[in-house]
Every structure is written in C-alpha cells, then in structure tokens.
Coordinates of C-alpha atoms and ligand atoms in Angstrom, one line a residue:
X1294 CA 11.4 -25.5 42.9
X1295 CA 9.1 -23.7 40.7
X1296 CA 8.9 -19.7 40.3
X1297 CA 5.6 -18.2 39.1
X1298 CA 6.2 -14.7 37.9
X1299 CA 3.9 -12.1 38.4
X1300 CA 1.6 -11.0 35.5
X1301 CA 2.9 -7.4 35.1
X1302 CA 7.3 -8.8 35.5
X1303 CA 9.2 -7.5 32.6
X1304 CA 11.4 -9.4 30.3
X1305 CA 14.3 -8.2 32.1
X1306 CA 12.9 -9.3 35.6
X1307 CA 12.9 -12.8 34.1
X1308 CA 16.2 -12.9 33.2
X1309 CA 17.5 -10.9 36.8
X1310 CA 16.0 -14.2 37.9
X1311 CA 17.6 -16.4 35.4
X1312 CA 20.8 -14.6 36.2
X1313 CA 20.5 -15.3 40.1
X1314 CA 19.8 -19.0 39.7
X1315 CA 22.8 -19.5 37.2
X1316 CA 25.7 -17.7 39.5
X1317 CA 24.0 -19.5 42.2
X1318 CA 24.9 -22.9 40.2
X1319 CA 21.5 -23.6 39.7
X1320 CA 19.6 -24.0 36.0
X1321 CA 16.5 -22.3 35.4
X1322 CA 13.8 -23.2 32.7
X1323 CA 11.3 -20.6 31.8
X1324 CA 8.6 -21.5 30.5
X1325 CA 5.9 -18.6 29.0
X1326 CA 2.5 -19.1 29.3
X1327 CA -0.1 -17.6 27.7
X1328 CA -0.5 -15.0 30.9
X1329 CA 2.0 -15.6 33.0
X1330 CA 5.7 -17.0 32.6
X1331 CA 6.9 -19.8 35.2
X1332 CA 10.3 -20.4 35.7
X1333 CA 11.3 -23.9 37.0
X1334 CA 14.6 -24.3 38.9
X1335 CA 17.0 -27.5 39.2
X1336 CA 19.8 -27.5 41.8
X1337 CA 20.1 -27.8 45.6
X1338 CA 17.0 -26.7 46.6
X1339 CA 18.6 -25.0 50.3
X1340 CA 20.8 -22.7 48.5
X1341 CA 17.7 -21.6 46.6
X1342 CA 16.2 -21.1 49.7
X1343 CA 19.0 -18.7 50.5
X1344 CA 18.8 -16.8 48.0
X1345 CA 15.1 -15.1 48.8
X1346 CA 14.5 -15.2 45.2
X1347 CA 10.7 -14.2 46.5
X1348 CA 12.5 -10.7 47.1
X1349 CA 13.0 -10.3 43.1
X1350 CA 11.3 -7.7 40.9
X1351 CA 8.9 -9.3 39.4
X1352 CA 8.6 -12.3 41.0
X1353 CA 4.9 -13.4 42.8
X1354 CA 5.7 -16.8 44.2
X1355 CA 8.2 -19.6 45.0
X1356 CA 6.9 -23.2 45.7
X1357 CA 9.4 -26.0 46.9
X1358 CA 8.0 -29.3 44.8
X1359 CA 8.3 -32.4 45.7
X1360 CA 7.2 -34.6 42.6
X1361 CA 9.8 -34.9 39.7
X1362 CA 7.5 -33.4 37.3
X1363 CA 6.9 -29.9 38.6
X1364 CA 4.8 -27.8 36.6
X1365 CA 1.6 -30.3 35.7
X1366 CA 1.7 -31.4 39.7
X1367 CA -1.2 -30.3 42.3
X1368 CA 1.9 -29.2 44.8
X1369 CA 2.4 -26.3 41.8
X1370 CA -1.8 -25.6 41.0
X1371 CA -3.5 -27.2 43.8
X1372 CA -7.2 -26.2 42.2
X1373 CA -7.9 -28.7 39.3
X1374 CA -7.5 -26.8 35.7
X1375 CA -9.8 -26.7 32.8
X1376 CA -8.8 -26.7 29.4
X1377 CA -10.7 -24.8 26.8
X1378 CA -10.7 -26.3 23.3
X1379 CA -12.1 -24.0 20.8
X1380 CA -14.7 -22.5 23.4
X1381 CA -15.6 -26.4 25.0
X1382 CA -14.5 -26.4 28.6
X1383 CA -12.8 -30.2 29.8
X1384 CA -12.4 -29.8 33.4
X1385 CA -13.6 -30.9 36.9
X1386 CA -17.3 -28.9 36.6
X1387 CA -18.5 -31.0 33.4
X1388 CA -17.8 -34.4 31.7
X1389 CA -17.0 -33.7 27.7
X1390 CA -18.1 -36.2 25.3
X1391 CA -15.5 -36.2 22.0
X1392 CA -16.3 -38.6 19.3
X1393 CA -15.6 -38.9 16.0
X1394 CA -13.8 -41.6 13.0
X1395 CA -10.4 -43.1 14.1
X1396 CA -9.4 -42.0 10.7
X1397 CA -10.3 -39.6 8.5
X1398 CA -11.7 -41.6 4.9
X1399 CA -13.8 -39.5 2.9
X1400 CA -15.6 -35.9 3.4
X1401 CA -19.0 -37.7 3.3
X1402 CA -17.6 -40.6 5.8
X1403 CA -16.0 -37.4 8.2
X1404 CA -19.0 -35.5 7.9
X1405 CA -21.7 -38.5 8.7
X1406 CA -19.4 -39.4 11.7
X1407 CA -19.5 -36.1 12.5
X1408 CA -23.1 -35.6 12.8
X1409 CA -23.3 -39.0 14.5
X1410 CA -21.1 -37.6 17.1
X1411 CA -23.2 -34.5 17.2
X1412 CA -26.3 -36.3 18.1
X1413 CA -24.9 -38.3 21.0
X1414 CA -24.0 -35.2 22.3
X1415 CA -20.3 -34.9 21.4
X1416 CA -18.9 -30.9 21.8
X1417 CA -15.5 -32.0 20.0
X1418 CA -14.9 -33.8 17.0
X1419 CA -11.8 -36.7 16.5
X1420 CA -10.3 -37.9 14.0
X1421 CA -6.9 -38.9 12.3
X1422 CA -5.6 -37.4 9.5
X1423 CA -1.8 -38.8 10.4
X1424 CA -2.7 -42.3 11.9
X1425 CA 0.4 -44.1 13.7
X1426 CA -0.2 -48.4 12.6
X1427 CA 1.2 -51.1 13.9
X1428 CA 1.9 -51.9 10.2
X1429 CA 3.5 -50.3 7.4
X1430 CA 0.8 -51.4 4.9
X1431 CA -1.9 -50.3 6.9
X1432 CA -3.6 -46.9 6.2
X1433 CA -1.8 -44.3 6.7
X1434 CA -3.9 -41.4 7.0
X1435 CA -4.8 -38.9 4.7
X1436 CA -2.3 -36.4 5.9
X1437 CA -2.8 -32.4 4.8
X1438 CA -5.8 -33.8 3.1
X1439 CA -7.5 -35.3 5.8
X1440 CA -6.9 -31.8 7.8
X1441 CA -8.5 -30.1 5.2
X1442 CA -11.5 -32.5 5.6
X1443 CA -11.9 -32.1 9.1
X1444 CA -11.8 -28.3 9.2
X1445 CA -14.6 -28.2 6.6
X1446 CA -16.9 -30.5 8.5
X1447 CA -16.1 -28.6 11.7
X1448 CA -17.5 -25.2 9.1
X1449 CA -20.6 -27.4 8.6
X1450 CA -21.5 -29.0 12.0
X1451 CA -19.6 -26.2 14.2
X1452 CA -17.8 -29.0 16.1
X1453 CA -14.3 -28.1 17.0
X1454 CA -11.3 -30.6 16.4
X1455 CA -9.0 -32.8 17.8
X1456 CA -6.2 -34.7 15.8
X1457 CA -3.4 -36.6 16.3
X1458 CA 0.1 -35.4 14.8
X1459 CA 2.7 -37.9 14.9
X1460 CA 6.0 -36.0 13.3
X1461 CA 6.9 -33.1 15.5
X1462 CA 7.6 -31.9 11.5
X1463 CA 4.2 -31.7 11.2
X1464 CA 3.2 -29.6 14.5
X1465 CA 2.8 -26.2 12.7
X1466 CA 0.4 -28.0 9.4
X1467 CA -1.6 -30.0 11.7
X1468 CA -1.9 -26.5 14.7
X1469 CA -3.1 -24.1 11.6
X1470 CA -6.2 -26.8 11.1
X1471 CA -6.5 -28.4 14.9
X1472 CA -7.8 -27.2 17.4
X1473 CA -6.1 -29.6 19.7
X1474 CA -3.4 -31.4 19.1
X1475 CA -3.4 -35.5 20.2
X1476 CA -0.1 -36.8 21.4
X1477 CA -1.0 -41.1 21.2
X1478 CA 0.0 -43.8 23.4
X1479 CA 3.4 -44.6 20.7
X1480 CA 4.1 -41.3 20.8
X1481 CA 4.2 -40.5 24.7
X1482 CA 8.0 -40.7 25.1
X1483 CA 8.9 -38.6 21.4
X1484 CA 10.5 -35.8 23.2
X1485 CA 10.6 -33.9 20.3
X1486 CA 7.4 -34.5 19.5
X1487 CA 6.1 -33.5 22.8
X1488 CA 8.6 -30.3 22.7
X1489 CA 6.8 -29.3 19.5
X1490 CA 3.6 -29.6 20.9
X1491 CA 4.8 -27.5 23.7
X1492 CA 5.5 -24.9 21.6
X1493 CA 2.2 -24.8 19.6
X1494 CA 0.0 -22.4 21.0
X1495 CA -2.7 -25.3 20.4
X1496 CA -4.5 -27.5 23.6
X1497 CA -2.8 -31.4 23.6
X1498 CA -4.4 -34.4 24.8
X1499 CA -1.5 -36.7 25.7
X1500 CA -2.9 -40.3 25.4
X1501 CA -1.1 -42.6 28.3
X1502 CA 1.6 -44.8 26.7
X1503 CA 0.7 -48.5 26.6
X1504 CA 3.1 -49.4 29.0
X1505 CA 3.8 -46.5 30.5
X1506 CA 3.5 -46.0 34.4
X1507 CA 1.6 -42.9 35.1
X1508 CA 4.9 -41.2 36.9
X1509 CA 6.1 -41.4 32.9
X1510 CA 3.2 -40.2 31.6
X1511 CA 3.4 -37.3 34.3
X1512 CA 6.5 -36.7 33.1
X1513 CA 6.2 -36.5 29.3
X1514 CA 3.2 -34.3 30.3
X1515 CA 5.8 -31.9 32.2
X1516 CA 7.6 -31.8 28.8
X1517 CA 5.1 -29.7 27.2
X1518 CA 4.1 -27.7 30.2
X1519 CA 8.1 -26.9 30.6
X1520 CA 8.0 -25.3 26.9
X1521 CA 5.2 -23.4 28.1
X1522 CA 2.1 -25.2 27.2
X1523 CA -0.4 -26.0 30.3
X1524 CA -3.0 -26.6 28.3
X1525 CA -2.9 -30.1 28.2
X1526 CA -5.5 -32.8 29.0
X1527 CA -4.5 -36.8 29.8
X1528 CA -6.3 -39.4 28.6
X1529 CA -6.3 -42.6 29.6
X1530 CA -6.3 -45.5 26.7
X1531 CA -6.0 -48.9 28.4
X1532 CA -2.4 -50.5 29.3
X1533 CA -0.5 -53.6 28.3
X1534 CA -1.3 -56.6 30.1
X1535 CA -1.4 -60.2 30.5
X1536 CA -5.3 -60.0 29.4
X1537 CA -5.9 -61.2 25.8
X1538 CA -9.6 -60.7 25.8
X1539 CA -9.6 -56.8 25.2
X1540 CA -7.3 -55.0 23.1
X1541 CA -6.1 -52.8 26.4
X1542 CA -6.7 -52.9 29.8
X1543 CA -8.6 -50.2 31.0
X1544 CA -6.5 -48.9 34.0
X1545 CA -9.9 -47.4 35.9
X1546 CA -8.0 -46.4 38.8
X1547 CA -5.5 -44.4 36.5
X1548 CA -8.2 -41.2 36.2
X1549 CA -8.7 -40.6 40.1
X1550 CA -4.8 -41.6 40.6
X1551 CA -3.5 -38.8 38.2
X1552 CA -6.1 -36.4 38.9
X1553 CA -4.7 -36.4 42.6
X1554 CA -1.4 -36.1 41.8
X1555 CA -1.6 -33.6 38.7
X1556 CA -3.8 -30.6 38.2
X1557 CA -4.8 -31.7 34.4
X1558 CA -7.9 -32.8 33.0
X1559 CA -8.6 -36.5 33.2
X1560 CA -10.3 -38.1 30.1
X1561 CA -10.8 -41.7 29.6
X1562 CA -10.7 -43.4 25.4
X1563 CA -13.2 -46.8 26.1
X1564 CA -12.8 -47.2 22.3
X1565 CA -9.1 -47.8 22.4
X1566 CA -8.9 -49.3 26.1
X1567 CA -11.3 -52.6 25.1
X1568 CA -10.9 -52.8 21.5
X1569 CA -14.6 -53.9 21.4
X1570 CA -17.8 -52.1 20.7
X1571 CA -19.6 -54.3 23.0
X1572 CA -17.4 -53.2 25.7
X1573 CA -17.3 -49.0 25.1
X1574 CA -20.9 -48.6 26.9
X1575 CA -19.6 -49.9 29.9
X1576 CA -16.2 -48.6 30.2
X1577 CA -17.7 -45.1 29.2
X1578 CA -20.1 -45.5 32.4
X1579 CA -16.9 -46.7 34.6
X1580 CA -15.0 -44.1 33.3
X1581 CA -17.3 -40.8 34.2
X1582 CA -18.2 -43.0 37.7
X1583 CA -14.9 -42.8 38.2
X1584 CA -14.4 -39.1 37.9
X1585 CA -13.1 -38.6 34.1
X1586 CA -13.5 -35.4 33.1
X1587 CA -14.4 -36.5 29.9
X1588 CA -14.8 -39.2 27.3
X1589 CA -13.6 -39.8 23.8
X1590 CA -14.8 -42.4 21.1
X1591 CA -14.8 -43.9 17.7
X1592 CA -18.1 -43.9 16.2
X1593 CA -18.1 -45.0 12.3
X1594 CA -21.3 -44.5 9.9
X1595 CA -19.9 -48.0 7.9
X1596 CA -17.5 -49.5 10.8
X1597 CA -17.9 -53.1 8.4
X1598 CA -15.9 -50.9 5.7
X1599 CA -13.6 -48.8 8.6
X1600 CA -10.2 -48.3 7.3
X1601 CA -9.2 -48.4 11.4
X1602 CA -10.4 -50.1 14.1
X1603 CA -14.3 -50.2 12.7
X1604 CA -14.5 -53.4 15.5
X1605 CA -14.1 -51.0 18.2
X1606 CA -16.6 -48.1 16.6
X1607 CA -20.0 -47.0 17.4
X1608 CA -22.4 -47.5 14.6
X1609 CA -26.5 -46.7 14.6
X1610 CA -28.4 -47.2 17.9
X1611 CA -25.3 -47.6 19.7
X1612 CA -24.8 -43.7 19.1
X1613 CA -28.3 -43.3 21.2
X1614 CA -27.6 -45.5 23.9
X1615 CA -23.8 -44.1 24.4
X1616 CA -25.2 -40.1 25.1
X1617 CA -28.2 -41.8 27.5
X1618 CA -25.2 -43.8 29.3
X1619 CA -23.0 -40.5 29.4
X1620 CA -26.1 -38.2 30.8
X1621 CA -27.5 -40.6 33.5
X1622 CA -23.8 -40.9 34.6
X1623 CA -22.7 -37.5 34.4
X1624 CA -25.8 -36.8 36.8
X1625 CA -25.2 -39.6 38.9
X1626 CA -22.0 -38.1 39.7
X1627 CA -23.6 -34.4 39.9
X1628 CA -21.9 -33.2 36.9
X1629 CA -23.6 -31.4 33.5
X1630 CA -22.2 -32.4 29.9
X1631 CA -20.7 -29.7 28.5
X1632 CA -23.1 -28.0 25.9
X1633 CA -22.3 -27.2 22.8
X1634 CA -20.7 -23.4 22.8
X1635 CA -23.6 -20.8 21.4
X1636 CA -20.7 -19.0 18.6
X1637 CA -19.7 -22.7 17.8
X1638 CA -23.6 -24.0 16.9
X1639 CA -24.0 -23.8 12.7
Ligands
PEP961 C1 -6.4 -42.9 18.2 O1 -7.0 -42.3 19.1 O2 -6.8 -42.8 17.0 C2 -5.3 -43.7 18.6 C3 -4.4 -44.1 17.6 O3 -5.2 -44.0 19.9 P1 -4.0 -44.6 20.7 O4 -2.8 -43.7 20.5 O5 -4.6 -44.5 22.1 O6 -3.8 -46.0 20.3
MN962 MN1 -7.9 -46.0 16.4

C-alpha cells in the first residue's frame, strides 16, 4: 500500500501517519521527494484498510499495490514519467540520444567524443570516470580526474553528463560533477550502492543486470525510489545467454515489458547489448521501433587505441549514419529527438 501525501502536509502530519501504521503493527517507509513525500506501508493490507488512513491530516491518497515493488509501478503513477537531466527531457514525448567514450582517456579524447556525440545529435554526454572491469589489470578509470574532465568538456560543448559511480563511497564526488548518476549491470543488486544513489539529489540510470529478470531490476529500481529518488531512468543493456555471437543479448521485448509495468523511462545501450559496431545501427533502430525512450552509445574518435570496448564504438561516418537511423526512426514512430536545451547550447 502506498500513501502519497499531500504537497502542503507538515512534518508532523508525516509522522501522525507513521505513528498510526506502527501501533497498527504495520512499518511505514517514507520516502521525500523533491515535492511531495510518499510513504509506503508493509503489513496486512485489510487492517490498513481499517484504519481510513485517507482521513489523516495531511494525507491526499492511498493506493492498494499489487506489484512487489511499489513506488516505480504504473498501479502507483499510471501516466508514464519523464526524467529531466540537466534541462534534457527522457520520457514518452521524445527519444534522447546519449553518447559519449566508455571511458574517460584524455581531455582531448573526452572532448573529440564529445563533439562527435554532438553532431549525431546527442543532448547528453557518457562517459566513465570509475569503470567496473571484468579484470583487475584492466583500466580502471580515471576517477576524480576523469570527473573533472568531463565537467570541463560539458563547459565547452554545453552537453550535460552521465557517469557511472561504482562505490556507494563515491556517490557525493561523482553527484557534485554528474549530472546523472549510472548504476551498471554489476552493480544492479549493490544495495548500498543503490541506497546511496537514492539519496543523491542527482537523476540515475539503472542499467539492467546481466542476468537479472526484469521483476529484479524492478526491484533494485524501487530501492532508490524508496529513499526518495523517482528520478530514475532504466536501460536496457543486453542479458546473458546461450548466444556467443554478440557480447549480450539484446532483450527487445524488455523496453515495452517494463514500460507497462513501471512508470520509468525506458532507454535501450545497443553498444553494450551486441558488443559490435556493426551491430549498434540496427539495435539502435529496433530499440526506438520498439518504444525506448531513448538511446545511449559509445562512440570513440581512435576506438583502434580505446582503453574500453573501442570494438563496440562508433568512429567517423558511423557517427552520421547513427543520428539519420535515430531521426527516420524517431519519426517513424511519431516521436521528435529531444533538442538540445537553449541555456545548455555554448
Ligand atoms: C558502461 O556503460 O560503460 C558499462 C560498463 O555498461 P554496463 O554496465 O551495461 O556493462
Ligand atoms: Mn563499456
């Protein structure tokens, strides 16, 4: 059962609420949003019924929710949301393009990506300063350093940022540079993590974990939200499989699955899902056909000398080619790419 609080309730109508729920021998979770606070209840569900909490100062409404995860569900926020990351809307009226380096290398690497990414149309830069390998001799990221490159090349090309943090120690360095914060497919069970991110006042895009079923992902998604964080966008990044020709699987029917059962943003990564840049064209295609509310990819000015996944990124007149695919299909399915916001444009 969730309880969605009315703008104007007062700190002490929250906890008359609170207080009911607790003698009743329920538990309450409050989480407090940006406008409005929602508290989520846990217990027998007919006694809460009984109690008329909708009769509470304070209190504007009280849904009965099925799913297990509560607060990211459609029963909770039947419209679809829309996430705004440093003024660029993702959300069911456009389809956002994000691209960018896996990693951040160099300033002059970050910033010719950048500009790459720029030209195809991108409204949101990626990149990782803190990158999570397979390996413990691979590179590591840049760290504070690598955050530091990013936020001068968003100064130069006005494109906002998206990076991933991996330590829920480093939630408050990576939030003072980011402006949202990427939860990846390792990291998609890190409670902690996810509870940090929660508490950021920053966007997160919560990758899919790579074997993950999307109930899971649903539910780590519910983690933030329950800290008080509904800005959050999914993105699908291919699954494990059986299939050894791509690096993922791209699970296609993953966007319009958890787009029906949760209210959040949809996005789809072709880079990650196939592995291939041969492939990212027409996963990116599939992926907007299918309803994603965005996209995001690696593109690379030198992906030959990539210290991550250059196989995988876009180089030259793939760069082209990918905003032509993402225009024709964001038209064929009657949706405009989101422009570029007119404070953000340097
Ligand atoms: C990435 O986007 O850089 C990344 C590591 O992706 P994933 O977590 O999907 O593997
Ligand atoms: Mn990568």
């Amino acid at each position: 059962m969730v309880i969605v609080m009315a703008v104007d309730a007062t700190d002490e109508d929250i906890t008359a609420v609170v207080n009911v729920v607790s003698s009743a021998g329920g538990r309450a979770f409050v989480s407090r949003g940006l406008n409005r606070t929602i508290i989520g209840l846990v217990g027998d569900v007919d006694l809460f019924d009984s109690l008329n909490l909708v009769a509470l100062p304070g209190v504007a409404d009280v849904m009965r929710i099925s799913a297990p995860y509560k607060l990211v569900s459609r029963e909770h926020h039947p419209e679809r949301s829309t996430v705004r990351v440093g003024g660029v809307s993702i959300g069911p009226e456009t389809v956002t393009l994000i691209a960018g380096p896996c990693a951040v290398e160099t300033p002059a690497q970050t910033l010719e990506a950048a500009l790459m990414a720029r030209a195809a149309g991108a409204t949101l830069l990626r990149g990782g300063a803190y990158k999570p390998r397979t390996s413990p001799y691979a590179f590591q990221g840049l760290g504070v350093d690598g955050l530091r490159i990013l936020a001068d090349v968003r100064d130069k090309t006005g494109l906002p940022i998206v990076t991933e943090v991996v330590d829920a120690a480093d939630v408050p360095v990576v939030a003072e540079y980011a402006d949202m914060l990427q939860v990846g497919t390792r990291n998609m069970q890190n409670f902690p993590l996810l509870q940090a991110v929660g508490d950021a006042r920053r966007p997160v895009m919560l990758k899919r974990g790579m074997s993950a079923t999307i109930e899971e992902w649903l539910m780590a998604a519910e983690y933030i939200a329950q800290r008080g964080n509904l800005e959050i966008v999914l993105c699908e990044r291919g699954i494990r499989t059986f299939e050894t020709s791509t690096r993922n699987t791209l699970d296609i029917a993953a966007v319009p699955v958890a787009q029906r059962l949760s209210h959040l943003p949809v996005i789809v990564d072709p880079s990650h899902s196939g592995g291939r840049r041969d492939l990212v064209l027409p996963l990116a295609r599939a992926a907007i056909a299918a309803g994603a509310d965005g996209i995001i990819v690696d593109v690379h000015p030198h992906p030959e000398t990539a210290l991550c996944d250059g196989p995988q990124a876009l180089v030259d007149e793939d760069v082209p080619r990918l905003a032509e695919a993402v225009s024709v299909m964001a038209a064929a399915v009657g949706r405009p790419v989101t422009g570029v916001p007119a404070l953000a444009v340097s």
